[in-house]
Coordinates of C-alpha atoms and ligand atoms in Angstrom, one line a residue:
X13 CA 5.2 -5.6 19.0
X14 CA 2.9 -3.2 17.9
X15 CA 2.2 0.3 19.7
X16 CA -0.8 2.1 20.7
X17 CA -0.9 5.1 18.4
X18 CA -3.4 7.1 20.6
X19 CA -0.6 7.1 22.9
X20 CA 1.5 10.2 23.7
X21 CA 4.8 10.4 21.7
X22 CA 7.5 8.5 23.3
X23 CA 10.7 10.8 22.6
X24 CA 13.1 7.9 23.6
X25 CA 11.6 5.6 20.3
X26 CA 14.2 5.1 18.0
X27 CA 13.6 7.3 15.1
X28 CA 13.4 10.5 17.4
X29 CA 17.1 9.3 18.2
X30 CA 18.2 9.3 14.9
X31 CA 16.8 12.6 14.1
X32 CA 18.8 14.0 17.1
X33 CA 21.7 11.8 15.7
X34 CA 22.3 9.8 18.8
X35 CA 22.3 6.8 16.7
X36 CA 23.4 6.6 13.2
X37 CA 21.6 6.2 10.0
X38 CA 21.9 6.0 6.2
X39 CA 20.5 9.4 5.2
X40 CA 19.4 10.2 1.6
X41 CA 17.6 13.1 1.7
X42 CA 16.8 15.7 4.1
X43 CA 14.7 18.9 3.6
X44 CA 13.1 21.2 6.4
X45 CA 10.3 18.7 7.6
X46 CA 11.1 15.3 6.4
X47 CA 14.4 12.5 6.8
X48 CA 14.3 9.7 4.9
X49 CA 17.2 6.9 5.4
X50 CA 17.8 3.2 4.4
X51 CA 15.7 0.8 6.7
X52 CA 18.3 -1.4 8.8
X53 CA 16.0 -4.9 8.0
X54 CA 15.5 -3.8 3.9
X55 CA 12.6 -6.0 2.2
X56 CA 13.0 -5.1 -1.0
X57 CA 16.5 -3.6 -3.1
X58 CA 15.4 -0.1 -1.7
X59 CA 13.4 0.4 0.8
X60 CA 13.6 3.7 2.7
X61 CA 11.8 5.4 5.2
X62 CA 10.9 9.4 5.4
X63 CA 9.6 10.5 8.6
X64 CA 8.8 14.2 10.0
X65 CA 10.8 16.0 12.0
X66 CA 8.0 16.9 14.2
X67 CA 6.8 14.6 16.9
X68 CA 4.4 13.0 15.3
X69 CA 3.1 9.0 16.5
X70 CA 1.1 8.3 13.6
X71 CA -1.0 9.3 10.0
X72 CA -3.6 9.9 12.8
X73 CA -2.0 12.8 15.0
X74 CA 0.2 14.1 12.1
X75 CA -2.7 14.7 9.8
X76 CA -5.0 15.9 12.4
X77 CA -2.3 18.6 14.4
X78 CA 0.5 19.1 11.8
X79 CA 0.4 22.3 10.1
X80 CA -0.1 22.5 6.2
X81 CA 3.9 23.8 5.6
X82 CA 4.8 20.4 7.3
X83 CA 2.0 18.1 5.7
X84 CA 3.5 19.5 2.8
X85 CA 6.9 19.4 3.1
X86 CA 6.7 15.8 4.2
X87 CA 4.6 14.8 1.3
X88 CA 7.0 16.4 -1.1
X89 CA 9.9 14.7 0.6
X90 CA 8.6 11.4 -0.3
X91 CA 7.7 11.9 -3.7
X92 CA 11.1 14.0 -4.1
X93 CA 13.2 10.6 -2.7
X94 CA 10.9 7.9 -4.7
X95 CA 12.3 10.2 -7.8
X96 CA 15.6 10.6 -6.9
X97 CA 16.0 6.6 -6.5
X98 CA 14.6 6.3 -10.2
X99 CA 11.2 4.6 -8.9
X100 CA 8.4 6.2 -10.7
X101 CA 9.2 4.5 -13.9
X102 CA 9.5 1.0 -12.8
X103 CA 6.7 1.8 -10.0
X104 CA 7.5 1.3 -6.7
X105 CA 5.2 0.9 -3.2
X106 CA 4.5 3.5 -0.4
X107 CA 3.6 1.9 2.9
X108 CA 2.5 3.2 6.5
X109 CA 1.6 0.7 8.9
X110 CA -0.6 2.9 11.6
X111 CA -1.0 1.3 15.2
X112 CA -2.6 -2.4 16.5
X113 CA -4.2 -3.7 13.4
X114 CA -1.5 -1.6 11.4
X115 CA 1.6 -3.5 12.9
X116 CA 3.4 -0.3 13.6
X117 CA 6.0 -1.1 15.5
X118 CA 7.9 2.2 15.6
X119 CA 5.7 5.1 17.7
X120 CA 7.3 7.7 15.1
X121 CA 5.1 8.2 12.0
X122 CA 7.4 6.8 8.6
X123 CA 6.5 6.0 4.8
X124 CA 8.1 3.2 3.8
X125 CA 9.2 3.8 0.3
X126 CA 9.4 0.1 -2.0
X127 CA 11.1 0.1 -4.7
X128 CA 13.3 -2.3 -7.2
X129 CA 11.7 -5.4 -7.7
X130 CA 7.8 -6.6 -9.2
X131 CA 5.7 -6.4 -5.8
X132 CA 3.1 -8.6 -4.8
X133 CA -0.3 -8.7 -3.6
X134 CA -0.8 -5.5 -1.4
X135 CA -1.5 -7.2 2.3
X136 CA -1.4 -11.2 2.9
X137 CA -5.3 -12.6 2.4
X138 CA -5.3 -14.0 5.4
Ligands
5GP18 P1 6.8 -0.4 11.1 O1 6.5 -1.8 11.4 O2 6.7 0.4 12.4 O3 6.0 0.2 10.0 O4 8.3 -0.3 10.6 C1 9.4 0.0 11.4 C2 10.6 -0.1 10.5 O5 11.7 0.5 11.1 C3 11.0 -1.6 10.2 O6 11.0 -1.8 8.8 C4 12.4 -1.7 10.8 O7 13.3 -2.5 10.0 C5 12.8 -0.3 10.8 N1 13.8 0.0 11.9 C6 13.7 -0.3 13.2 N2 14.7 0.1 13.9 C7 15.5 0.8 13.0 C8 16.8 1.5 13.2 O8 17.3 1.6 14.2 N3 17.3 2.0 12.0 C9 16.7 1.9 10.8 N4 17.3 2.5 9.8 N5 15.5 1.3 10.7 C10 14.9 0.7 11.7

């Protein structure tokens, strides 16, 4: 179902759970503003998601309130993970689904990160 991501951030949602380890993840890279770990429902060979460490809903709040240490730090974590998984070679896919029309399901802002296989068109036509 997806969320409203003009709503006020929901600290139960799942991803601010794993960041305060209450539920268990595949990490692969932390740094001081960004987690990235395995998704639990993969669509492609690797498909990871980084998320700040702030509390953050969406591209929408974190690019309008987060500061420029944490935009940054976020940004470098994705590009420093889509590296470290060998993907800029082969080429790879970075996603972010943002509210209704977005289909984001999780109110945590996350990048999913694509990678090994030949992706396909961008977004179904229809
Ligand atoms: P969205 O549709 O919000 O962009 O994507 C949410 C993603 O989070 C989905 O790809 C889904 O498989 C993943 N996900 C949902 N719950 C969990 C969880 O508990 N652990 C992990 N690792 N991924 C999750």
């Amino acid at each position: 179902m997806p969320i409203d991501a003009t709503a006020p951030y929901d600290d139960q949602n799942i991803f601010a759970k794993i960041l305060r380890d209450e539920i268990p993840s595949k990490k692969v890279y932390e740094n001081e503003f960004a987690l990235a770990f395995h998704d639990i429902n993969p669509q492609a060979p690797i498909h990871i998601l980084v998320i700040p460490k702030g509390r953050y809903v969406s591209w929408d709040d974190f690019t309008t309130t987060a500061d420029d240490a944490e935009i940054a730090g976020f940004i470098r974590a994705v590009g420093h993970v889509a590296r470290e998984q060998g993907l800029p070679a082969p080429g790879y896919r970075l996603l972010a689904n943002i509210g209704g029309h977005g289909h984001q399901e999780v109110p945590h802002l996350h990048i999913h990160i694509f990678g090994g296989r030949q992706m396909r068109e961008m977004i179904p036509r229809s």
